């Protein structure tokens, strides 16, 4: 039987990302990070949920009132879920489930730099990794309306023209038809042709970071 229990505190202002938190836990227990996964118990519903990215890490921290109940588990180990309301019921024990905590999620998209961008812009990271799945969107050129010190101006722009059903972009829900493309992996597209922007996206297709002005803004 291999178990260790600890109660500790950490500064939420210093530990702000999943990676930082995961490193803290691994150092504290002197574990090798590739062999373990994190999970927590939702205090409201009692669900046992994974912590494996910034989004669900933030969700987990928000539930800590004041305690966050963590479980550090070796990959591949099983978690036995019992019906806590029928601990003395023999039938309940026989029907208990054995499930493995989902651990091999591959992150395919995220919103980045939300705290530094204007509210009218969105920076989306699409990660294909080794997948053959296409990015799943087309772009077109068009006219963008800009408000300048000289008034309203019409300038050339690049827009998303179509999302492929089942493609990476459509499955994330973060991009939409007529979103205006402003940057590709940190490079502004202003002044570039449609072919040039297409080449930029193809070159960065394994790990594309695209800044857009959503059509509904």
PDB file of C-alpha atoms in Angstrom:
ATOM      1  CA  UNK A   1       0.000   0.000   0.000  1.00  0.00           C
ATOM      2  CA  UNK A   2       1.546   3.285  -1.115  1.00  0.00           C
ATOM      3  CA  UNK A   3      -0.005   6.445   0.306  1.00  0.00           C
ATOM      4  CA  UNK A   4       0.980   9.758   1.840  1.00  0.00           C
ATOM      5  CA  UNK A   5      -1.229  12.507   3.231  1.00  0.00           C
ATOM      6  CA  UNK A   6      -0.271  16.159   3.553  1.00  0.00           C
ATOM      7  CA  UNK A   7      -2.000  19.428   4.307  1.00  0.00           C
ATOM      8  CA  UNK A   8      -0.337  22.545   2.933  1.00  0.00           C
ATOM      9  CA  UNK A   9      -1.036  26.027   1.658  1.00  0.00           C
ATOM     10  CA  UNK A  10       0.192  27.940  -1.377  1.00  0.00           C
ATOM     11  CA  UNK A  11       0.038  31.537  -2.609  1.00  0.00           C
ATOM     12  CA  UNK A  12      -2.518  31.778  -5.420  1.00  0.00           C
ATOM     13  CA  UNK A  13      -0.836  34.974  -6.624  1.00  0.00           C
ATOM     14  CA  UNK A  14       2.439  33.142  -7.215  1.00  0.00           C
ATOM     15  CA  UNK A  15       1.103  29.789  -8.410  1.00  0.00           C
ATOM     16  CA  UNK A  16      -1.133  30.832 -11.297  1.00  0.00           C
ATOM     17  CA  UNK A  17      -0.761  28.036 -13.849  1.00  0.00           C
ATOM     18  CA  UNK A  18      -1.227  24.288 -13.920  1.00  0.00           C
ATOM     19  CA  UNK A  19       2.446  23.714 -14.737  1.00  0.00           C
ATOM     20  CA  UNK A  20       3.602  25.712 -11.697  1.00  0.00           C
ATOM     21  CA  UNK A  21       1.145  23.889  -9.418  1.00  0.00           C
ATOM     22  CA  UNK A  22       2.067  20.471 -10.803  1.00  0.00           C
ATOM     23  CA  UNK A  23       5.786  21.189 -10.290  1.00  0.00           C
ATOM     24  CA  UNK A  24       5.060  22.244  -6.710  1.00  0.00           C
ATOM     25  CA  UNK A  25       3.213  18.999  -5.959  1.00  0.00           C
ATOM     26  CA  UNK A  26       5.900  16.847  -7.586  1.00  0.00           C
ATOM     27  CA  UNK A  27       8.687  18.560  -5.636  1.00  0.00           C
ATOM     28  CA  UNK A  28       6.771  18.327  -2.375  1.00  0.00           C
ATOM     29  CA  UNK A  29       6.275  14.566  -2.711  1.00  0.00           C
ATOM     30  CA  UNK A  30       9.584  13.940  -4.509  1.00  0.00           C
ATOM     31  CA  UNK A  31       7.890  12.320  -7.462  1.00  0.00           C
ATOM     32  CA  UNK A  32       8.744  12.070 -11.144  1.00  0.00           C
ATOM     33  CA  UNK A  33       6.242  14.220 -12.995  1.00  0.00           C
ATOM     34  CA  UNK A  34       5.831  11.899 -15.988  1.00  0.00           C
ATOM     35  CA  UNK A  35       4.502   9.097 -13.807  1.00  0.00           C
ATOM     36  CA  UNK A  36       1.653  10.868 -11.999  1.00  0.00           C
ATOM     37  CA  UNK A  37      -1.578  12.759 -12.572  1.00  0.00           C
ATOM     38  CA  UNK A  38      -3.614  15.135 -10.399  1.00  0.00           C
ATOM     39  CA  UNK A  39      -7.301  15.129  -9.544  1.00  0.00           C
ATOM     40  CA  UNK A  40      -9.563  16.822  -7.028  1.00  0.00           C
ATOM     41  CA  UNK A  41     -12.916  16.236  -5.392  1.00  0.00           C
ATOM     42  CA  UNK A  42     -15.619  18.732  -6.325  1.00  0.00           C
ATOM     43  CA  UNK A  43     -17.086  19.849  -2.962  1.00  0.00           C
ATOM     44  CA  UNK A  44     -20.532  20.530  -4.436  1.00  0.00           C
ATOM     45  CA  UNK A  45     -21.260  17.380  -6.443  1.00  0.00           C
ATOM     46  CA  UNK A  46     -18.585  15.073  -5.052  1.00  0.00           C
ATOM     47  CA  UNK A  47     -17.236  14.341  -8.532  1.00  0.00           C
ATOM     48  CA  UNK A  48     -13.624  13.225  -8.916  1.00  0.00           C
ATOM     49  CA  UNK A  49     -12.209  15.501 -11.625  1.00  0.00           C
ATOM     50  CA  UNK A  50      -8.814  15.763 -13.358  1.00  0.00           C
ATOM     51  CA  UNK A  51      -6.449  18.726 -13.147  1.00  0.00           C
ATOM     52  CA  UNK A  52      -4.376  18.781 -16.322  1.00  0.00           C
ATOM     53  CA  UNK A  53      -4.562  22.294 -17.798  1.00  0.00           C
ATOM     54  CA  UNK A  54      -4.890  25.945 -16.775  1.00  0.00           C
ATOM     55  CA  UNK A  55      -8.658  25.973 -17.152  1.00  0.00           C
ATOM     56  CA  UNK A  56      -9.518  23.091 -14.851  1.00  0.00           C
ATOM     57  CA  UNK A  57      -6.744  24.145 -12.451  1.00  0.00           C
ATOM     58  CA  UNK A  58      -8.445  27.550 -12.084  1.00  0.00           C
ATOM     59  CA  UNK A  59     -11.780  25.793 -11.626  1.00  0.00           C
ATOM     60  CA  UNK A  60     -10.336  23.550  -8.928  1.00  0.00           C
ATOM     61  CA  UNK A  61      -8.807  26.479  -7.023  1.00  0.00           C
ATOM     62  CA  UNK A  62     -12.100  28.371  -7.170  1.00  0.00           C
ATOM     63  CA  UNK A  63     -13.826  25.507  -5.339  1.00  0.00           C
ATOM     64  CA  UNK A  64     -11.408  25.649  -2.386  1.00  0.00           C
ATOM     65  CA  UNK A  65     -13.535  27.061   0.443  1.00  0.00           C
ATOM     66  CA  UNK A  66     -11.189  26.820   2.189  1.00  0.00           C
ATOM     67  CA  UNK A  67      -9.809  23.336   1.401  1.00  0.00           C
ATOM     68  CA  UNK A  68      -9.048  21.733  -1.933  1.00  0.00           C
ATOM     69  CA  UNK A  69      -8.910  17.937  -1.660  1.00  0.00           C
ATOM     70  CA  UNK A  70      -6.271  16.662  -4.062  1.00  0.00           C
ATOM     71  CA  UNK A  71      -5.296  13.190  -5.144  1.00  0.00           C
ATOM     72  CA  UNK A  72      -1.906  12.455  -6.699  1.00  0.00           C
ATOM     73  CA  UNK A  73      -2.247   9.184  -8.562  1.00  0.00           C
ATOM     74  CA  UNK A  74       0.159   6.999 -10.474  1.00  0.00           C
ATOM     75  CA  UNK A  75      -0.816   6.713 -14.127  1.00  0.00           C
ATOM     76  CA  UNK A  76      -2.710   3.540 -14.875  1.00  0.00           C
ATOM     77  CA  UNK A  77      -3.903   2.995 -11.304  1.00  0.00           C
ATOM     78  CA  UNK A  78      -7.635   2.551 -10.827  1.00  0.00           C
ATOM     79  CA  UNK A  79      -9.919   4.505  -8.551  1.00  0.00           C
ATOM     80  CA  UNK A  80     -12.728   2.568  -6.877  1.00  0.00           C
ATOM     81  CA  UNK A  81     -15.922   4.568  -6.564  1.00  0.00           C
ATOM     82  CA  UNK A  82     -18.302   3.476  -3.766  1.00  0.00           C
ATOM     83  CA  UNK A  83     -21.797   4.611  -2.997  1.00  0.00           C
ATOM     84  CA  UNK A  84     -21.122   6.517   0.234  1.00  0.00           C
ATOM     85  CA  UNK A  85     -24.808   6.365   1.215  1.00  0.00           C
ATOM     86  CA  UNK A  86     -24.861   2.553   1.270  1.00  0.00           C
ATOM     87  CA  UNK A  87     -21.564   1.576   2.856  1.00  0.00           C
ATOM     88  CA  UNK A  88     -23.203  -1.278   4.745  1.00  0.00           C
ATOM     89  CA  UNK A  89     -25.083  -2.613   1.782  1.00  0.00           C
ATOM     90  CA  UNK A  90     -23.468  -5.772   0.396  1.00  0.00           C
ATOM     91  CA  UNK A  91     -25.126  -5.345  -2.990  1.00  0.00           C
ATOM     92  CA  UNK A  92     -23.719  -1.837  -3.277  1.00  0.00           C
ATOM     93  CA  UNK A  93     -20.184  -3.147  -2.805  1.00  0.00           C
ATOM     94  CA  UNK A  94     -20.679  -5.819  -5.415  1.00  0.00           C
ATOM     95  CA  UNK A  95     -21.917  -3.257  -7.906  1.00  0.00           C
ATOM     96  CA  UNK A  96     -19.176  -0.743  -7.224  1.00  0.00           C
ATOM     97  CA  UNK A  97     -17.425   0.551 -10.315  1.00  0.00           C
ATOM     98  CA  UNK A  98     -13.728   0.601 -11.112  1.00  0.00           C
ATOM     99  CA  UNK A  99     -12.744   3.388 -13.422  1.00  0.00           C
ATOM    100  CA  UNK A 100      -9.440   4.895 -14.475  1.00  0.00           C
ATOM    101  CA  UNK A 101      -8.995   8.632 -14.239  1.00  0.00           C
ATOM    102  CA  UNK A 102      -8.728  10.129 -17.754  1.00  0.00           C
ATOM    103  CA  UNK A 103      -5.092  11.126 -18.062  1.00  0.00           C
ATOM    104  CA  UNK A 104      -4.046  11.150 -21.688  1.00  0.00           C
ATOM    105  CA  UNK A 105      -5.923  14.220 -22.875  1.00  0.00           C
ATOM    106  CA  UNK A 106      -4.314  16.050 -25.776  1.00  0.00           C
ATOM    107  CA  UNK A 107      -4.957  19.748 -25.631  1.00  0.00           C
ATOM    108  CA  UNK A 108      -6.063  20.960 -29.065  1.00  0.00           C
ATOM    109  CA  UNK A 109      -7.005  24.568 -28.414  1.00  0.00           C
ATOM    110  CA  UNK A 110      -6.940  27.376 -25.897  1.00  0.00           C
ATOM    111  CA  UNK A 111      -7.441  31.113 -25.571  1.00  0.00           C
ATOM    112  CA  UNK A 112      -4.158  32.855 -24.747  1.00  0.00           C
ATOM    113  CA  UNK A 113      -3.194  36.356 -23.596  1.00  0.00           C
ATOM    114  CA  UNK A 114      -6.785  37.193 -22.681  1.00  0.00           C
ATOM    115  CA  UNK A 115      -5.487  39.509 -19.955  1.00  0.00           C
ATOM    116  CA  UNK A 116      -3.422  41.674 -22.329  1.00  0.00           C
ATOM    117  CA  UNK A 117      -5.592  41.880 -25.439  1.00  0.00           C
ATOM    118  CA  UNK A 118      -8.437  44.354 -25.960  1.00  0.00           C
ATOM    119  CA  UNK A 119     -11.875  42.871 -25.320  1.00  0.00           C
ATOM    120  CA  UNK A 120     -12.579  43.165 -29.051  1.00  0.00           C
ATOM    121  CA  UNK A 121      -9.795  40.697 -29.908  1.00  0.00           C
ATOM    122  CA  UNK A 122      -9.190  37.008 -29.248  1.00  0.00           C
ATOM    123  CA  UNK A 123      -5.958  35.022 -29.526  1.00  0.00           C
ATOM    124  CA  UNK A 124      -6.549  31.339 -30.185  1.00  0.00           C
ATOM    125  CA  UNK A 125      -3.977  28.559 -30.081  1.00  0.00           C
ATOM    126  CA  UNK A 126      -4.721  25.537 -32.269  1.00  0.00           C
ATOM    127  CA  UNK A 127      -2.503  22.514 -31.682  1.00  0.00           C
ATOM    128  CA  UNK A 128      -2.454  19.739 -34.265  1.00  0.00           C
ATOM    129  CA  UNK A 129       0.581  17.999 -32.800  1.00  0.00           C
ATOM    130  CA  UNK A 130       1.175  14.777 -34.704  1.00  0.00           C
ATOM    131  CA  UNK A 131      -2.461  14.563 -35.787  1.00  0.00           C
ATOM    132  CA  UNK A 132      -3.344  14.494 -39.472  1.00  0.00           C
ATOM    133  CA  UNK A 133      -6.568  16.338 -38.723  1.00  0.00           C
ATOM    134  CA  UNK A 134      -6.694  19.585 -40.774  1.00  0.00           C
ATOM    135  CA  UNK A 135      -7.006  22.999 -39.176  1.00  0.00           C
ATOM    136  CA  UNK A 136     -10.355  23.079 -40.875  1.00  0.00           C
ATOM    137  CA  UNK A 137     -10.942  26.648 -42.024  1.00  0.00           C
ATOM    138  CA  UNK A 138     -10.563  28.802 -45.127  1.00  0.00           C
ATOM    139  CA  UNK A 139      -9.670  32.482 -45.379  1.00  0.00           C
ATOM    140  CA  UNK A 140     -10.554  35.226 -47.821  1.00  0.00           C
ATOM    141  CA  UNK A 141      -9.599  38.836 -48.393  1.00  0.00           C
ATOM    142  CA  UNK A 142     -12.066  41.655 -47.844  1.00  0.00           C
ATOM    143  CA  UNK A 143     -12.548  45.142 -46.470  1.00  0.00           C
ATOM    144  CA  UNK A 144     -12.022  45.976 -42.811  1.00  0.00           C
ATOM    145  CA  UNK A 145     -13.528  49.035 -41.144  1.00  0.00           C
ATOM    146  CA  UNK A 146     -11.094  50.858 -38.842  1.00  0.00           C
ATOM    147  CA  UNK A 147     -11.688  53.834 -36.584  1.00  0.00           C
ATOM    148  CA  UNK A 148      -8.689  56.176 -36.738  1.00  0.00           C
ATOM    149  CA  UNK A 149      -7.892  59.724 -35.661  1.00  0.00           C
ATOM    150  CA  UNK A 150      -8.962  60.771 -39.132  1.00  0.00           C
ATOM    151  CA  UNK A 151     -12.311  59.072 -38.848  1.00  0.00           C
ATOM    152  CA  UNK A 152     -13.556  55.764 -40.252  1.00  0.00           C
ATOM    153  CA  UNK A 153     -11.336  54.158 -42.873  1.00  0.00           C
ATOM    154  CA  UNK A 154     -11.757  51.129 -45.103  1.00  0.00           C
ATOM    155  CA  UNK A 155      -8.613  49.007 -45.390  1.00  0.00           C
ATOM    156  CA  UNK A 156      -7.844  45.557 -46.833  1.00  0.00           C
ATOM    157  CA  UNK A 157      -8.289  42.699 -44.394  1.00  0.00           C
ATOM    158  CA  UNK A 158      -8.178  38.905 -44.108  1.00  0.00           C
ATOM    159  CA  UNK A 159     -11.247  37.027 -42.869  1.00  0.00           C
ATOM    160  CA  UNK A 160     -12.284  33.459 -42.107  1.00  0.00           C
ATOM    161  CA  UNK A 161     -14.601  32.452 -44.926  1.00  0.00           C
ATOM    162  CA  UNK A 162     -15.600  28.897 -44.001  1.00  0.00           C
ATOM    163  CA  UNK A 163     -15.231  26.309 -41.227  1.00  0.00           C
ATOM    164  CA  UNK A 164     -15.054  22.636 -42.148  1.00  0.00           C
ATOM    165  CA  UNK A 165     -17.476  20.487 -40.190  1.00  0.00           C
ATOM    166  CA  UNK A 166     -15.512  18.159 -37.936  1.00  0.00           C
ATOM    167  CA  UNK A 167     -12.292  20.115 -38.413  1.00  0.00           C
ATOM    168  CA  UNK A 168     -10.116  21.357 -35.582  1.00  0.00           C
ATOM    169  CA  UNK A 169     -11.271  24.992 -35.786  1.00  0.00           C
ATOM    170  CA  UNK A 170     -14.977  24.126 -35.796  1.00  0.00           C
ATOM    171  CA  UNK A 171     -14.640  21.669 -32.920  1.00  0.00           C
ATOM    172  CA  UNK A 172     -13.105  24.295 -30.608  1.00  0.00           C
ATOM    173  CA  UNK A 173     -15.932  26.814 -30.919  1.00  0.00           C
ATOM    174  CA  UNK A 174     -13.373  29.632 -30.676  1.00  0.00           C
ATOM    175  CA  UNK A 175     -13.401  30.757 -34.318  1.00  0.00           C
ATOM    176  CA  UNK A 176     -16.277  31.720 -36.584  1.00  0.00           C
ATOM    177  CA  UNK A 177     -17.016  32.713 -40.149  1.00  0.00           C
ATOM    178  CA  UNK A 178     -16.203  36.397 -40.832  1.00  0.00           C
ATOM    179  CA  UNK A 179     -13.776  36.686 -37.912  1.00  0.00           C
ATOM    180  CA  UNK A 180     -11.032  39.058 -39.050  1.00  0.00           C
ATOM    181  CA  UNK A 181      -7.493  37.682 -38.848  1.00  0.00           C
ATOM    182  CA  UNK A 182      -5.095  40.214 -37.301  1.00  0.00           C
ATOM    183  CA  UNK A 183      -1.978  38.169 -36.507  1.00  0.00           C
ATOM    184  CA  UNK A 184      -0.512  34.755 -37.223  1.00  0.00           C
ATOM    185  CA  UNK A 185       1.961  33.543 -34.591  1.00  0.00           C
ATOM    186  CA  UNK A 186       2.708  37.093 -33.516  1.00  0.00           C
ATOM    187  CA  UNK A 187       3.128  38.530 -37.041  1.00  0.00           C
ATOM    188  CA  UNK A 188       0.623  41.146 -38.180  1.00  0.00           C
ATOM    189  CA  UNK A 189      -1.134  40.323 -41.441  1.00  0.00           C
ATOM    190  CA  UNK A 190      -1.833  43.973 -42.318  1.00  0.00           C
ATOM    191  CA  UNK A 191      -0.361  44.734 -45.725  1.00  0.00           C
ATOM    192  CA  UNK A 192       0.075  41.061 -46.633  1.00  0.00           C
ATOM    193  CA  UNK A 193      -1.657  39.273 -49.474  1.00  0.00           C
ATOM    194  CA  UNK A 194      -4.029  36.355 -49.056  1.00  0.00           C
ATOM    195  CA  UNK A 195      -1.388  33.960 -50.384  1.00  0.00           C
ATOM    196  CA  UNK A 196       1.209  35.277 -47.933  1.00  0.00           C
ATOM    197  CA  UNK A 197      -1.130  34.804 -44.970  1.00  0.00           C
ATOM    198  CA  UNK A 198      -2.022  31.327 -46.197  1.00  0.00           C
ATOM    199  CA  UNK A 199       1.673  30.424 -46.367  1.00  0.00           C
ATOM    200  CA  UNK A 200       2.169  31.742 -42.812  1.00  0.00           C
ATOM    201  CA  UNK A 201      -0.638  29.525 -41.533  1.00  0.00           C
ATOM    202  CA  UNK A 202       0.616  26.457 -43.368  1.00  0.00           C
ATOM    203  CA  UNK A 203       4.131  26.983 -42.005  1.00  0.00           C
ATOM    204  CA  UNK A 204       2.784  27.153 -38.444  1.00  0.00           C
ATOM    205  CA  UNK A 205      -0.030  24.627 -38.831  1.00  0.00           C
ATOM    206  CA  UNK A 206       1.267  22.237 -36.147  1.00  0.00           C
ATOM    207  CA  UNK A 207       1.022  24.956 -33.500  1.00  0.00           C
ATOM    208  CA  UNK A 208      -0.967  27.876 -34.869  1.00  0.00           C
ATOM    209  CA  UNK A 209      -1.614  30.988 -32.797  1.00  0.00           C
ATOM    210  CA  UNK A 210      -4.097  33.231 -34.546  1.00  0.00           C
ATOM    211  CA  UNK A 211      -5.338  36.604 -33.303  1.00  0.00           C
ATOM    212  CA  UNK A 212      -8.778  37.565 -34.565  1.00  0.00           C
ATOM    213  CA  UNK A 213     -11.397  40.227 -34.199  1.00  0.00           C
ATOM    214  CA  UNK A 214     -14.576  38.173 -33.731  1.00  0.00           C
ATOM    215  CA  UNK A 215     -17.347  38.952 -36.183  1.00  0.00           C
ATOM    216  CA  UNK A 216     -19.837  39.446 -33.344  1.00  0.00           C
ATOM    217  CA  UNK A 217     -17.788  42.221 -31.724  1.00  0.00           C
TER     218      UNK A 217
END
